[in-house]
């Protein structure tokens, strides 16, 4: 079919989203001082994400995608503007924002269960030991590690370690799930499997999710909306693309959808300019 025009792509046949705004970035700015003067990574960035929405953010390396994510997580200071989660300003890190990084960073001497338990103990201090274990086991089972609770992290493959990282994040019951290229270090087969795992758990939990990715196909498959960032310095939101596919999503059905390659081409065209 002929490529969709911009206005057609950006106005798919979906009802207006009446969900409340959960995450708001307002006039956001990030500046790093250098010997040659200030380097402005992000400038006047505006972003609003609805409750329960899954958003992918793409852009060239160095455009500030990960900087934006770590600022939302409270791990990177804000130079200007504001970030709000449910109207509360973000000032530092907190369990309401869970992060899954490219490397799961597990404690190697602990088991899968014990690695997930670290966060659960902090977030649910008044729960009984049995209740905390049930939470950990539930999410480990959801990501396909029901038979691996007591395996040391060192005995797990890279893909299995990332499954632990995903379970650990969901077990915190966060308001926002932040994913910083969580599958970037994995082979294509494992990557596809974990995308399915992530969507399966997310579908049940309906946590607001923000995923940074370089992979155009991944951004389309995962998200309700793909946010495109301009190249830095002074990066900001350049465009967005609504992905109207129904959920739960089937990979084959998504790939065979008549508009799939139009969406893909639209994103690639943005990145190439």
mmCIF file of C-alpha atoms in Angstrom:
data_model
loop_
_atom_site.group_PDB
_atom_site.id
_atom_site.type_symbol
_atom_site.label_atom_id
_atom_site.label_comp_id
_atom_site.label_asym_id
_atom_site.label_seq_id
_atom_site.Cartn_x
_atom_site.Cartn_y
_atom_site.Cartn_z
ATOM 1 C CA UNK A 1 0.000 0.000 0.000
ATOM 2 C CA UNK A 2 1.071 3.623 -0.402
ATOM 3 C CA UNK A 3 2.913 5.183 2.521
ATOM 4 C CA UNK A 4 0.549 6.884 4.938
ATOM 5 C CA UNK A 5 0.615 10.640 5.053
ATOM 6 C CA UNK A 6 1.813 12.194 8.295
ATOM 7 C CA UNK A 7 -1.612 13.376 9.406
ATOM 8 C CA UNK A 8 -3.080 9.934 8.726
ATOM 9 C CA UNK A 9 -0.422 8.194 10.791
ATOM 10 C CA UNK A 10 -0.754 10.618 13.677
ATOM 11 C CA UNK A 11 -4.544 10.425 13.739
ATOM 12 C CA UNK A 12 -5.391 6.722 13.914
ATOM 13 C CA UNK A 13 -9.018 5.680 14.473
ATOM 14 C CA UNK A 14 -8.903 5.517 18.277
ATOM 15 C CA UNK A 15 -10.994 7.256 20.899
ATOM 16 C CA UNK A 16 -9.539 10.212 22.778
ATOM 17 C CA UNK A 17 -7.497 8.976 25.741
ATOM 18 C CA UNK A 18 -9.348 10.073 28.870
ATOM 19 C CA UNK A 19 -6.894 8.507 31.324
ATOM 20 C CA UNK A 20 -5.305 10.890 33.807
ATOM 21 C CA UNK A 21 -1.818 12.255 33.267
ATOM 22 C CA UNK A 22 0.568 10.235 35.421
ATOM 23 C CA UNK A 23 4.025 11.424 34.349
ATOM 24 C CA UNK A 24 4.668 15.005 33.254
ATOM 25 C CA UNK A 25 7.978 16.552 32.170
ATOM 26 C CA UNK A 26 7.612 20.322 31.989
ATOM 27 C CA UNK A 27 10.203 22.690 30.437
ATOM 28 C CA UNK A 28 12.840 20.107 31.277
ATOM 29 C CA UNK A 29 16.496 21.042 30.920
ATOM 30 C CA UNK A 30 19.767 19.214 31.544
ATOM 31 C CA UNK A 31 23.117 20.969 31.455
ATOM 32 C CA UNK A 32 26.559 19.501 32.051
ATOM 33 C CA UNK A 33 29.417 21.929 32.788
ATOM 34 C CA UNK A 34 32.563 21.385 30.683
ATOM 35 C CA UNK A 35 35.924 23.171 30.495
ATOM 36 C CA UNK A 36 34.675 24.840 27.304
ATOM 37 C CA UNK A 37 31.378 25.943 28.838
ATOM 38 C CA UNK A 38 27.974 24.439 29.533
ATOM 39 C CA UNK A 39 26.799 21.564 27.344
ATOM 40 C CA UNK A 40 23.009 21.563 27.079
ATOM 41 C CA UNK A 41 21.790 17.990 26.583
ATOM 42 C CA UNK A 42 18.049 18.614 26.906
ATOM 43 C CA UNK A 43 16.272 21.928 26.563
ATOM 44 C CA UNK A 44 12.617 22.893 26.989
ATOM 45 C CA UNK A 45 11.510 19.259 26.789
ATOM 46 C CA UNK A 46 7.778 18.675 27.211
ATOM 47 C CA UNK A 47 6.339 15.203 27.720
ATOM 48 C CA UNK A 48 3.075 13.915 29.174
ATOM 49 C CA UNK A 49 2.335 10.221 29.661
ATOM 50 C CA UNK A 50 -1.056 8.830 30.640
ATOM 51 C CA UNK A 51 -1.696 6.363 33.438
ATOM 52 C CA UNK A 52 -1.273 2.811 32.148
ATOM 53 C CA UNK A 53 0.304 3.945 28.878
ATOM 54 C CA UNK A 54 3.353 2.213 27.389
ATOM 55 C CA UNK A 55 5.628 4.722 25.647
ATOM 56 C CA UNK A 56 8.825 4.041 23.698
ATOM 57 C CA UNK A 57 11.438 6.760 23.213
ATOM 58 C CA UNK A 58 13.804 6.573 20.251
ATOM 59 C CA UNK A 59 16.520 8.833 18.911
ATOM 60 C CA UNK A 60 20.156 8.850 17.871
ATOM 61 C CA UNK A 61 22.917 7.934 20.331
ATOM 62 C CA UNK A 62 23.817 10.919 22.462
ATOM 63 C CA UNK A 63 20.468 12.681 22.082
ATOM 64 C CA UNK A 64 19.752 12.396 25.800
ATOM 65 C CA UNK A 65 17.292 9.485 25.946
ATOM 66 C CA UNK A 66 19.022 7.791 28.884
ATOM 67 C CA UNK A 67 19.628 11.168 30.520
ATOM 68 C CA UNK A 68 15.889 11.803 30.397
ATOM 69 C CA UNK A 69 15.152 8.375 31.871
ATOM 70 C CA UNK A 70 17.608 8.785 34.765
ATOM 71 C CA UNK A 71 16.152 12.209 35.510
ATOM 72 C CA UNK A 72 12.672 10.691 35.728
ATOM 73 C CA UNK A 73 14.126 7.975 37.980
ATOM 74 C CA UNK A 74 15.596 10.642 40.263
ATOM 75 C CA UNK A 75 19.143 9.416 39.611
ATOM 76 C CA UNK A 76 20.228 12.526 37.701
ATOM 77 C CA UNK A 77 19.732 16.118 38.830
ATOM 78 C CA UNK A 78 17.329 18.385 36.951
ATOM 79 C CA UNK A 79 18.988 21.567 35.647
ATOM 80 C CA UNK A 80 15.706 23.294 34.865
ATOM 81 C CA UNK A 81 11.990 22.595 34.671
ATOM 82 C CA UNK A 82 10.053 19.974 36.565
ATOM 83 C CA UNK A 83 9.087 16.303 36.547
ATOM 84 C CA UNK A 84 5.871 15.196 38.225
ATOM 85 C CA UNK A 85 4.519 11.736 39.028
ATOM 86 C CA UNK A 86 0.831 11.926 39.972
ATOM 87 C CA UNK A 87 1.315 15.687 40.445
ATOM 88 C CA UNK A 88 4.128 15.135 42.979
ATOM 89 C CA UNK A 89 7.503 16.641 42.000
ATOM 90 C CA UNK A 90 10.395 14.229 41.499
ATOM 91 C CA UNK A 91 13.319 15.253 43.700
ATOM 92 C CA UNK A 92 15.225 12.006 44.164
ATOM 93 C CA UNK A 93 14.980 8.263 43.574
ATOM 94 C CA UNK A 94 12.043 6.350 44.995
ATOM 95 C CA UNK A 95 10.277 2.970 44.764
ATOM 96 C CA UNK A 96 7.408 4.557 42.822
ATOM 97 C CA UNK A 97 9.797 4.521 39.828
ATOM 98 C CA UNK A 98 11.471 1.180 39.118
ATOM 99 C CA UNK A 99 14.288 0.943 36.575
ATOM 100 C CA UNK A 100 15.394 -1.968 34.402
ATOM 101 C CA UNK A 101 18.816 -1.209 32.933
ATOM 102 C CA UNK A 102 20.616 -2.838 30.019
ATOM 103 C CA UNK A 103 22.649 -4.806 32.560
ATOM 104 C CA UNK A 104 20.558 -6.288 35.393
ATOM 105 C CA UNK A 105 23.377 -5.673 37.948
ATOM 106 C CA UNK A 106 22.459 -8.570 40.202
ATOM 107 C CA UNK A 107 24.451 -9.373 43.327
ATOM 108 C CA UNK A 108 26.287 -12.492 42.086
ATOM 109 C CA UNK A 109 26.513 -14.236 45.458
ATOM 110 C CA UNK A 110 22.742 -14.079 45.982
ATOM 111 C CA UNK A 111 20.039 -16.271 44.467
ATOM 112 C CA UNK A 112 17.377 -15.026 42.056
ATOM 113 C CA UNK A 113 14.891 -14.922 44.942
ATOM 114 C CA UNK A 114 17.277 -13.046 47.228
ATOM 115 C CA UNK A 115 18.037 -10.456 44.548
ATOM 116 C CA UNK A 116 14.338 -9.679 44.139
ATOM 117 C CA UNK A 117 13.854 -9.751 47.914
ATOM 118 C CA UNK A 118 16.232 -6.793 48.458
ATOM 119 C CA UNK A 119 13.764 -4.314 46.999
ATOM 120 C CA UNK A 120 10.671 -6.052 48.339
ATOM 121 C CA UNK A 121 11.994 -5.731 51.909
ATOM 122 C CA UNK A 122 12.375 -1.985 51.434
ATOM 123 C CA UNK A 123 8.980 -1.414 49.861
ATOM 124 C CA UNK A 124 6.965 -3.792 52.070
ATOM 125 C CA UNK A 125 8.720 -3.567 55.461
ATOM 126 C CA UNK A 126 5.636 -4.578 57.428
ATOM 127 C CA UNK A 127 4.788 -7.685 55.404
ATOM 128 C CA UNK A 128 5.587 -11.069 56.901
ATOM 129 C CA UNK A 129 8.536 -13.090 55.618
ATOM 130 C CA UNK A 130 6.129 -15.482 53.911
ATOM 131 C CA UNK A 131 4.270 -12.598 52.227
ATOM 132 C CA UNK A 132 7.525 -11.111 50.937
ATOM 133 C CA UNK A 133 8.614 -14.483 49.583
ATOM 134 C CA UNK A 134 5.257 -14.923 47.879
ATOM 135 C CA UNK A 135 5.661 -11.572 46.108
ATOM 136 C CA UNK A 136 9.155 -12.499 44.903
ATOM 137 C CA UNK A 137 8.145 -15.968 43.775
ATOM 138 C CA UNK A 138 5.052 -14.685 41.990
ATOM 139 C CA UNK A 139 6.999 -12.299 39.771
ATOM 140 C CA UNK A 140 9.878 -14.695 39.176
ATOM 141 C CA UNK A 141 7.322 -17.267 38.073
ATOM 142 C CA UNK A 142 5.648 -14.688 35.818
ATOM 143 C CA UNK A 143 8.921 -14.097 33.958
ATOM 144 C CA UNK A 144 9.520 -17.827 33.516
ATOM 145 C CA UNK A 145 11.862 -18.532 36.418
ATOM 146 C CA UNK A 146 9.509 -20.616 38.543
ATOM 147 C CA UNK A 147 12.093 -23.403 38.790
ATOM 148 C CA UNK A 148 15.071 -21.134 39.408
ATOM 149 C CA UNK A 149 14.277 -19.334 42.673
ATOM 150 C CA UNK A 150 17.356 -20.657 44.452
ATOM 151 C CA UNK A 151 19.920 -20.486 41.667
ATOM 152 C CA UNK A 152 22.779 -18.078 42.252
ATOM 153 C CA UNK A 153 22.934 -15.158 39.839
ATOM 154 C CA UNK A 154 26.246 -16.472 38.519
ATOM 155 C CA UNK A 155 24.512 -19.697 37.446
ATOM 156 C CA UNK A 156 21.964 -17.830 35.316
ATOM 157 C CA UNK A 157 22.379 -16.959 31.637
ATOM 158 C CA UNK A 158 22.360 -13.315 30.594
ATOM 159 C CA UNK A 159 18.762 -13.614 29.462
ATOM 160 C CA UNK A 160 17.728 -15.254 32.744
ATOM 161 C CA UNK A 161 19.491 -12.520 34.698
ATOM 162 C CA UNK A 162 17.505 -9.914 32.819
ATOM 163 C CA UNK A 163 14.327 -11.829 33.645
ATOM 164 C CA UNK A 164 15.291 -11.432 37.311
ATOM 165 C CA UNK A 165 15.766 -7.709 36.684
ATOM 166 C CA UNK A 166 12.280 -7.450 35.192
ATOM 167 C CA UNK A 167 10.768 -9.438 38.084
ATOM 168 C CA UNK A 168 12.608 -7.241 40.590
ATOM 169 C CA UNK A 169 11.167 -4.083 39.023
ATOM 170 C CA UNK A 170 7.561 -5.310 38.901
ATOM 171 C CA UNK A 171 7.791 -6.669 42.466
ATOM 172 C CA UNK A 172 8.221 -3.121 43.760
ATOM 173 C CA UNK A 173 4.693 -2.312 42.524
ATOM 174 C CA UNK A 174 5.912 0.987 41.041
ATOM 175 C CA UNK A 175 3.771 3.712 39.524
ATOM 176 C CA UNK A 176 6.221 4.019 36.620
ATOM 177 C CA UNK A 177 8.357 1.297 35.048
ATOM 178 C CA UNK A 178 11.466 2.735 33.370
ATOM 179 C CA UNK A 179 13.320 0.552 30.853
ATOM 180 C CA UNK A 180 16.723 1.683 29.575
ATOM 181 C CA UNK A 181 17.420 -0.543 26.562
ATOM 182 C CA UNK A 182 16.734 -3.635 28.702
ATOM 183 C CA UNK A 183 17.304 -6.081 25.838
ATOM 184 C CA UNK A 184 20.191 -4.314 24.122
ATOM 185 C CA UNK A 185 22.823 -6.861 25.195
ATOM 186 C CA UNK A 186 20.832 -9.935 24.202
ATOM 187 C CA UNK A 187 20.783 -11.987 21.023
ATOM 188 C CA UNK A 188 17.780 -11.520 18.734
ATOM 189 C CA UNK A 189 15.998 -14.724 19.805
ATOM 190 C CA UNK A 190 16.325 -14.014 23.532
ATOM 191 C CA UNK A 191 15.399 -10.396 22.898
ATOM 192 C CA UNK A 192 12.130 -11.428 21.260
ATOM 193 C CA UNK A 193 11.329 -13.862 24.072
ATOM 194 C CA UNK A 194 11.874 -11.202 26.735
ATOM 195 C CA UNK A 195 9.811 -8.632 24.864
ATOM 196 C CA UNK A 196 6.936 -11.114 25.034
ATOM 197 C CA UNK A 197 7.624 -11.760 28.738
ATOM 198 C CA UNK A 198 7.684 -8.039 29.498
ATOM 199 C CA UNK A 199 4.404 -7.377 27.676
ATOM 200 C CA UNK A 200 2.740 -10.370 29.308
ATOM 201 C CA UNK A 201 3.510 -9.135 32.831
ATOM 202 C CA UNK A 202 2.841 -5.494 31.937
ATOM 203 C CA UNK A 203 -0.535 -6.433 30.443
ATOM 204 C CA UNK A 204 -1.611 -7.833 33.794
ATOM 205 C CA UNK A 205 -0.104 -5.090 35.959
ATOM 206 C CA UNK A 206 -0.999 -2.119 33.702
ATOM 207 C CA UNK A 207 1.855 -0.043 35.111
ATOM 208 C CA UNK A 208 2.784 3.103 33.207
ATOM 209 C CA UNK A 209 5.937 2.201 31.258
ATOM 210 C CA UNK A 210 8.632 4.204 29.484
ATOM 211 C CA UNK A 211 11.161 2.298 27.365
ATOM 212 C CA UNK A 212 14.323 3.683 25.791
ATOM 213 C CA UNK A 213 15.349 1.756 22.679
ATOM 214 C CA UNK A 214 17.424 2.046 19.505
ATOM 215 C CA UNK A 215 15.331 -0.665 17.862
ATOM 216 C CA UNK A 216 12.521 0.679 15.676
ATOM 217 C CA UNK A 217 10.735 -2.695 15.511
ATOM 218 C CA UNK A 218 10.912 -3.077 19.280
ATOM 219 C CA UNK A 219 9.505 0.417 19.789
ATOM 220 C CA UNK A 220 6.489 -0.382 17.596
ATOM 221 C CA UNK A 221 5.839 -3.802 19.109
ATOM 222 C CA UNK A 222 5.965 -2.618 22.725
ATOM 223 C CA UNK A 223 4.380 0.796 22.719
ATOM 224 C CA UNK A 224 1.059 2.596 22.537
ATOM 225 C CA UNK A 225 3.016 5.659 21.416
ATOM 226 C CA UNK A 226 6.547 6.172 20.102
ATOM 227 C CA UNK A 227 8.246 9.429 21.093
ATOM 228 C CA UNK A 228 10.997 10.656 18.740
ATOM 229 C CA UNK A 229 13.757 12.865 20.163
ATOM 230 C CA UNK A 230 15.754 15.339 18.133
ATOM 231 C CA UNK A 231 19.531 15.014 18.039
ATOM 232 C CA UNK A 232 21.504 16.865 20.693
ATOM 233 C CA UNK A 233 22.626 19.224 21.921
ATOM 234 C CA UNK A 234 19.448 21.047 22.960
ATOM 235 C CA UNK A 235 17.455 17.876 22.336
ATOM 236 C CA UNK A 236 13.698 17.868 22.772
ATOM 237 C CA UNK A 237 10.664 15.916 21.587
ATOM 238 C CA UNK A 238 10.616 16.097 17.805
ATOM 239 C CA UNK A 239 7.582 14.016 16.909
ATOM 240 C CA UNK A 240 5.376 11.193 18.119
ATOM 241 C CA UNK A 241 3.638 8.262 16.497
ATOM 242 C CA UNK A 242 0.562 6.552 17.921
ATOM 243 C CA UNK A 243 0.582 2.754 17.564
ATOM 244 C CA UNK A 244 -3.085 1.667 17.528
ATOM 245 C CA UNK A 245 -2.625 -2.122 17.601
ATOM 246 C CA UNK A 246 -4.923 -3.958 19.991
ATOM 247 C CA UNK A 247 -3.623 -5.654 23.121
ATOM 248 C CA UNK A 248 -2.595 -8.260 24.009
ATOM 249 C CA UNK A 249 -0.285 -8.214 20.999
ATOM 250 C CA UNK A 250 0.761 -11.126 18.883
ATOM 251 C CA UNK A 251 4.134 -10.646 17.183
ATOM 252 C CA UNK A 252 3.095 -12.315 13.962
ATOM 253 C CA UNK A 253 -0.125 -10.309 13.722
ATOM 254 C CA UNK A 254 1.776 -7.069 14.330
ATOM 255 C CA UNK A 255 4.343 -7.874 11.627
ATOM 256 C CA UNK A 256 1.610 -8.830 9.162
ATOM 257 C CA UNK A 257 -0.528 -5.753 9.853
ATOM 258 C CA UNK A 258 -0.978 -3.792 6.598
ATOM 259 C CA UNK A 259 0.253 -0.546 8.198
ATOM 260 C CA UNK A 260 3.273 -1.987 10.000
ATOM 261 C CA UNK A 261 5.885 -1.037 7.414
ATOM 262 C CA UNK A 262 4.369 2.420 7.042
ATOM 263 C CA UNK A 263 4.856 3.027 10.770
ATOM 264 C CA UNK A 264 8.348 1.574 10.561
ATOM 265 C CA UNK A 265 9.228 3.734 7.564
ATOM 266 C CA UNK A 266 7.919 6.827 9.298
ATOM 267 C CA UNK A 267 10.215 6.277 12.295
ATOM 268 C CA UNK A 268 13.241 5.461 10.150
ATOM 269 C CA UNK A 269 12.602 8.559 8.049
ATOM 270 C CA UNK A 270 12.641 10.706 11.200
ATOM 271 C CA UNK A 271 15.900 9.147 12.379
ATOM 272 C CA UNK A 272 17.526 9.696 8.986
ATOM 273 C CA UNK A 273 16.860 13.437 9.008
#
